[in-house]
Tab-separated table of N, CA and C in Angstrom:
chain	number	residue	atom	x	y	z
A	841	UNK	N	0.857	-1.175	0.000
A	841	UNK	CA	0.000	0.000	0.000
A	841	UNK	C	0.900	1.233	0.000
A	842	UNK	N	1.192	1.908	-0.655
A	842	UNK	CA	1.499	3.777	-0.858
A	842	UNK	C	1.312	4.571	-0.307
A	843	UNK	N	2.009	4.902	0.435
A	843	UNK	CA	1.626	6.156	2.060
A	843	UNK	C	3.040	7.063	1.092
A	844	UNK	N	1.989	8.640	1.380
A	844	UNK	CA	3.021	9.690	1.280
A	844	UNK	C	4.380	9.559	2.113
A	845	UNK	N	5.494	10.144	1.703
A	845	UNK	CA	7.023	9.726	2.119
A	845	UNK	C	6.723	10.649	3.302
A	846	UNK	N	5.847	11.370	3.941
A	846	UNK	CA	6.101	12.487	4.848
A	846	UNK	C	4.848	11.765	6.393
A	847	UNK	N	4.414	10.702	5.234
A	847	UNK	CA	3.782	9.580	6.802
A	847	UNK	C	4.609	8.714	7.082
A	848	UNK	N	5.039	7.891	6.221
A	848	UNK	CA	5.985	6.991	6.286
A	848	UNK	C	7.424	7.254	6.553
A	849	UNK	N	8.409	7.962	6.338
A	849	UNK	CA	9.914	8.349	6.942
A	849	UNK	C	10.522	8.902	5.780
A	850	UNK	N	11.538	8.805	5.717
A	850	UNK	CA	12.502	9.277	5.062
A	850	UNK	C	13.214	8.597	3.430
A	851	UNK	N	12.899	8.996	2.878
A	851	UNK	CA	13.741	8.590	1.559
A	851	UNK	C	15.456	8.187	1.781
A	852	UNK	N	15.733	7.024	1.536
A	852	UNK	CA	17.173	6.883	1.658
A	852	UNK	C	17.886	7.291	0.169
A	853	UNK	N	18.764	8.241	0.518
A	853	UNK	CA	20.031	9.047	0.009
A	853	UNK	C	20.765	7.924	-0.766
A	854	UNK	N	21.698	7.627	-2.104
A	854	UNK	CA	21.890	7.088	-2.702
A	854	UNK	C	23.662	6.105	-1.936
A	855	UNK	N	23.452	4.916	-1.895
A	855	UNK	CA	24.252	4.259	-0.987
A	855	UNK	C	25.634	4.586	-1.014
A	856	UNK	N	26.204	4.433	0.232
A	856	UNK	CA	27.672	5.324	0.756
A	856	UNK	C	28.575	3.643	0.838
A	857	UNK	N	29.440	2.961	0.018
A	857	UNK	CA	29.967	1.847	0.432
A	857	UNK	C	30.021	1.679	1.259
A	858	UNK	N	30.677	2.795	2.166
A	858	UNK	CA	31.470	2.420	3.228
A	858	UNK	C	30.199	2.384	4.569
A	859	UNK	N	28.876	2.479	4.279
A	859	UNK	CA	27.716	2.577	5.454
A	859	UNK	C	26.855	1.071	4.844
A	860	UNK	N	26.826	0.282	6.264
A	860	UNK	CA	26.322	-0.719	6.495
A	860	UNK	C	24.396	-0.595	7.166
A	861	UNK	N	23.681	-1.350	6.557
A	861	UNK	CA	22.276	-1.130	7.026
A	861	UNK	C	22.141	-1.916	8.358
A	862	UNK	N	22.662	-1.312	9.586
A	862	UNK	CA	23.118	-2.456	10.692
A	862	UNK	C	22.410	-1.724	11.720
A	863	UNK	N	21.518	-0.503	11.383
A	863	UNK	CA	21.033	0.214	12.552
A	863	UNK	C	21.884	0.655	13.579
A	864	UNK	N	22.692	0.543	13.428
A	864	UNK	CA	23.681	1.291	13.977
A	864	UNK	C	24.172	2.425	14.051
A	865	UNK	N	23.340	3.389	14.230
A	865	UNK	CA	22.912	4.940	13.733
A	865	UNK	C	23.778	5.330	14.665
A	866	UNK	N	24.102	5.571	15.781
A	866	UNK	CA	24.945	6.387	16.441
A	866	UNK	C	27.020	5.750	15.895
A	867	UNK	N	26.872	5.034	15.784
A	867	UNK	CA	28.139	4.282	14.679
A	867	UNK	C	29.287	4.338	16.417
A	868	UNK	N	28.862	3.509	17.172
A	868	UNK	CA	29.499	3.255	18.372
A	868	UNK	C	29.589	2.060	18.145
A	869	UNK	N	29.607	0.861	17.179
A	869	UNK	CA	30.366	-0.494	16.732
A	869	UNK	C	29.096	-1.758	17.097
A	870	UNK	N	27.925	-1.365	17.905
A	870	UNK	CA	27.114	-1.991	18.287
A	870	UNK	C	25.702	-1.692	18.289
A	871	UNK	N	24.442	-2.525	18.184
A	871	UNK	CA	23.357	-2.047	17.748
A	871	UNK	C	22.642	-2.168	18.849
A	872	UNK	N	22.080	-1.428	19.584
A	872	UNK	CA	21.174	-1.561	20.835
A	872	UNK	C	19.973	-0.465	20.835
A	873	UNK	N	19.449	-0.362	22.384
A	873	UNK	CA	18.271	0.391	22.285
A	873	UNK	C	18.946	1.614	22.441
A	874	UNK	N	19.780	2.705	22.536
A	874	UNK	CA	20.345	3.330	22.024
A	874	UNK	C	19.840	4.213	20.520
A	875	UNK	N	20.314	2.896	19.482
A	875	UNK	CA	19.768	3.050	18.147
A	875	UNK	C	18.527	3.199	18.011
A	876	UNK	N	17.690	2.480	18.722
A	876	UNK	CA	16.343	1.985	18.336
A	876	UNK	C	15.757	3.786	19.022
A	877	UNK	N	15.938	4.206	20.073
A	877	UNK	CA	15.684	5.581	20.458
A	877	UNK	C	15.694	6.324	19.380
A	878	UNK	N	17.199	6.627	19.066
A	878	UNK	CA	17.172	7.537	18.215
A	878	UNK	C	16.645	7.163	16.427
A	879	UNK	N	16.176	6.173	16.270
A	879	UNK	CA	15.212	6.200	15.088
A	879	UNK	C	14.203	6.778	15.543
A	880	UNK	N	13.491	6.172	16.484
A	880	UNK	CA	12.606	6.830	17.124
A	880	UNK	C	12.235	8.334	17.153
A	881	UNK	N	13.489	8.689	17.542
A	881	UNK	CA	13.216	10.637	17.466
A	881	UNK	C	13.610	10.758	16.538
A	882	UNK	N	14.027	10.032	15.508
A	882	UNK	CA	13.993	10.614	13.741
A	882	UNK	C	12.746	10.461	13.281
A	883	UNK	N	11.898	9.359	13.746
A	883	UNK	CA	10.732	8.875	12.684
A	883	UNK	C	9.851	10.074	13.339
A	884	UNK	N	9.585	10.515	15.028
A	884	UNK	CA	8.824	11.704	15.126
A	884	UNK	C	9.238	13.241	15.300
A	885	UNK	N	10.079	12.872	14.439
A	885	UNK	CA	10.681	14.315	13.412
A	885	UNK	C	11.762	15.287	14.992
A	886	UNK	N	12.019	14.782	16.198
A	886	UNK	CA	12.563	15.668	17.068
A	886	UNK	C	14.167	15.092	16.867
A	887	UNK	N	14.813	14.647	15.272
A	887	UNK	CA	16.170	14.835	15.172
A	887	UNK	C	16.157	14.474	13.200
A	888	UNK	N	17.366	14.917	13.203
A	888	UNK	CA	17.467	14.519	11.892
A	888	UNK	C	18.349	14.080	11.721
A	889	UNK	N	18.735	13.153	11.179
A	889	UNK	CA	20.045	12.152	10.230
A	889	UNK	C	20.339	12.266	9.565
A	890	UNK	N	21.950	12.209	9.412
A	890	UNK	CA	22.297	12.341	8.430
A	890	UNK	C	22.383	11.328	6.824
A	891	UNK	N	22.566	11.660	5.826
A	891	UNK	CA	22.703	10.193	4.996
A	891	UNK	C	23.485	9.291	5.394
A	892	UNK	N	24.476	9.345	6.196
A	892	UNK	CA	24.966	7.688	6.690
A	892	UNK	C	23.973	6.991	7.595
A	893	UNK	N	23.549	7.761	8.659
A	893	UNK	CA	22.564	7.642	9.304
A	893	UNK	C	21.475	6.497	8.977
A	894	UNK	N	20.544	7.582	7.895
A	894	UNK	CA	19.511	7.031	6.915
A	894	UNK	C	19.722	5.571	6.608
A	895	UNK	N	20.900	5.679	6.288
A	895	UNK	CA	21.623	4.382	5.241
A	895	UNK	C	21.360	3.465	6.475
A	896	UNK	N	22.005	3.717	7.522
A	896	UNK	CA	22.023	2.116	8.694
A	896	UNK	C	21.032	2.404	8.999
A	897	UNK	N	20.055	3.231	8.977
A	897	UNK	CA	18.800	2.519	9.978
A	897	UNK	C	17.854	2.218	9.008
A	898	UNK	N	17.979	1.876	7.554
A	898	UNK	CA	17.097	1.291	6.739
A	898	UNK	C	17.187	-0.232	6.525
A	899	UNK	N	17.056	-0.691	7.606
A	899	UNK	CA	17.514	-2.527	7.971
A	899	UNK	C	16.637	-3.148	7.162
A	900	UNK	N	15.531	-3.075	6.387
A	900	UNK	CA	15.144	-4.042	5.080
A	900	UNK	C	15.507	-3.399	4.121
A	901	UNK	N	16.540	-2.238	4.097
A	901	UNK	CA	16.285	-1.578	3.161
A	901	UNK	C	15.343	-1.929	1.598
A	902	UNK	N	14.504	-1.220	2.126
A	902	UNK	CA	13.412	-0.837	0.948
A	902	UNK	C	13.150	0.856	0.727
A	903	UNK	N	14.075	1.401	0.902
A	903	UNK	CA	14.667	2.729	0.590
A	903	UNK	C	14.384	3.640	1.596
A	904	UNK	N	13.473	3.266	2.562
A	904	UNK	CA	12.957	4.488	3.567
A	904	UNK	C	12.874	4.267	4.950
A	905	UNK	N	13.075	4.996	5.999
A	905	UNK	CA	13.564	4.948	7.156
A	905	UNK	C	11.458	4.929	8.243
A	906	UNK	N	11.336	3.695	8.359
A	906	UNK	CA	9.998	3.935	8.920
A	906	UNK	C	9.822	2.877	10.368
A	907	UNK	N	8.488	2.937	10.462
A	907	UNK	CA	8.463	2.031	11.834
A	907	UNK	C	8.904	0.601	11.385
A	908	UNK	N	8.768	0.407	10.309
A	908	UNK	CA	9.261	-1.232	10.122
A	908	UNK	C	10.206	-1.247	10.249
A	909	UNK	N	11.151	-0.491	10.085
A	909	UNK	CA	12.605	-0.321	10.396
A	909	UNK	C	13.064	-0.899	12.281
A	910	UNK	N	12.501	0.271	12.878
A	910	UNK	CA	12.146	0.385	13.840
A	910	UNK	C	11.919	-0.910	14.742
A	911	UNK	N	10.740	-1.715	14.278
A	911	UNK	CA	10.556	-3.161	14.722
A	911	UNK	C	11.301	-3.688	14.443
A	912	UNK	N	12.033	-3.850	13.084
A	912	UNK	CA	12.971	-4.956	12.450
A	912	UNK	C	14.141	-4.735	13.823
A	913	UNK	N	14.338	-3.968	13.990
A	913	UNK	CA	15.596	-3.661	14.887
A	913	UNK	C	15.474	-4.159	15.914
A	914	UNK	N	14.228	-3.594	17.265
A	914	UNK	CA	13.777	-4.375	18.190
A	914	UNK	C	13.674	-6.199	18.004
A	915	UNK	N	13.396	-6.348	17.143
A	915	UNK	CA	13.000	-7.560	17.176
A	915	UNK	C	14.782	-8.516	16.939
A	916	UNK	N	15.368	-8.245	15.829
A	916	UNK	CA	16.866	-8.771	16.012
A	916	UNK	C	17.533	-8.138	17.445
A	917	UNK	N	17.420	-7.432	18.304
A	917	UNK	CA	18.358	-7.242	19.581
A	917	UNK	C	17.489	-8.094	20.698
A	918	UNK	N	16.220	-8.293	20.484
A	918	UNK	CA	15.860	-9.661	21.534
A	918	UNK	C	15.946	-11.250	21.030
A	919	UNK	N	16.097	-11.267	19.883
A	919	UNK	CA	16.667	-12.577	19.372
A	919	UNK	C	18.338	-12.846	19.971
């Protein structure tokens, strides 16, 4: 289903080699709730990211930074 990019998150910026989709948004070597926060205050707009940023916290990448993201993440750090 097709939700405007301004319900759904962010358009991901065209890929940086050297940035891994590991949610690892603060880029401290490890993925925790940490990360999962600060998607959080990206997806309700009280921070913004940069394109490396974007790039790791689009963990299915399917180009855009949204709550599925979000879950995908939660859900691999309790596995």
């Amino acid at each position: 289903v097709p939700y405007p990019e301004e319900v759904i998150g962010a358009t991901i910026p065209q890929l940086h080699e050297d940035v891994v989709a590991n949610a690892d948004v603060n880029f401290d070597g490890i993925t925790n709730v940490m990360d999962v926060i600060q998607i959080i205050q990206h997806l309700l707009g009280e921070s913004d990211f940069t394109s490396e940023q974007l790039i790791a916290a689009d963990v299915n990448k399917d180009g855009i930074v949204n709550i599925l993201d979000a879950i995908t993440v939660v859900q691999n750090i309790l596995d």
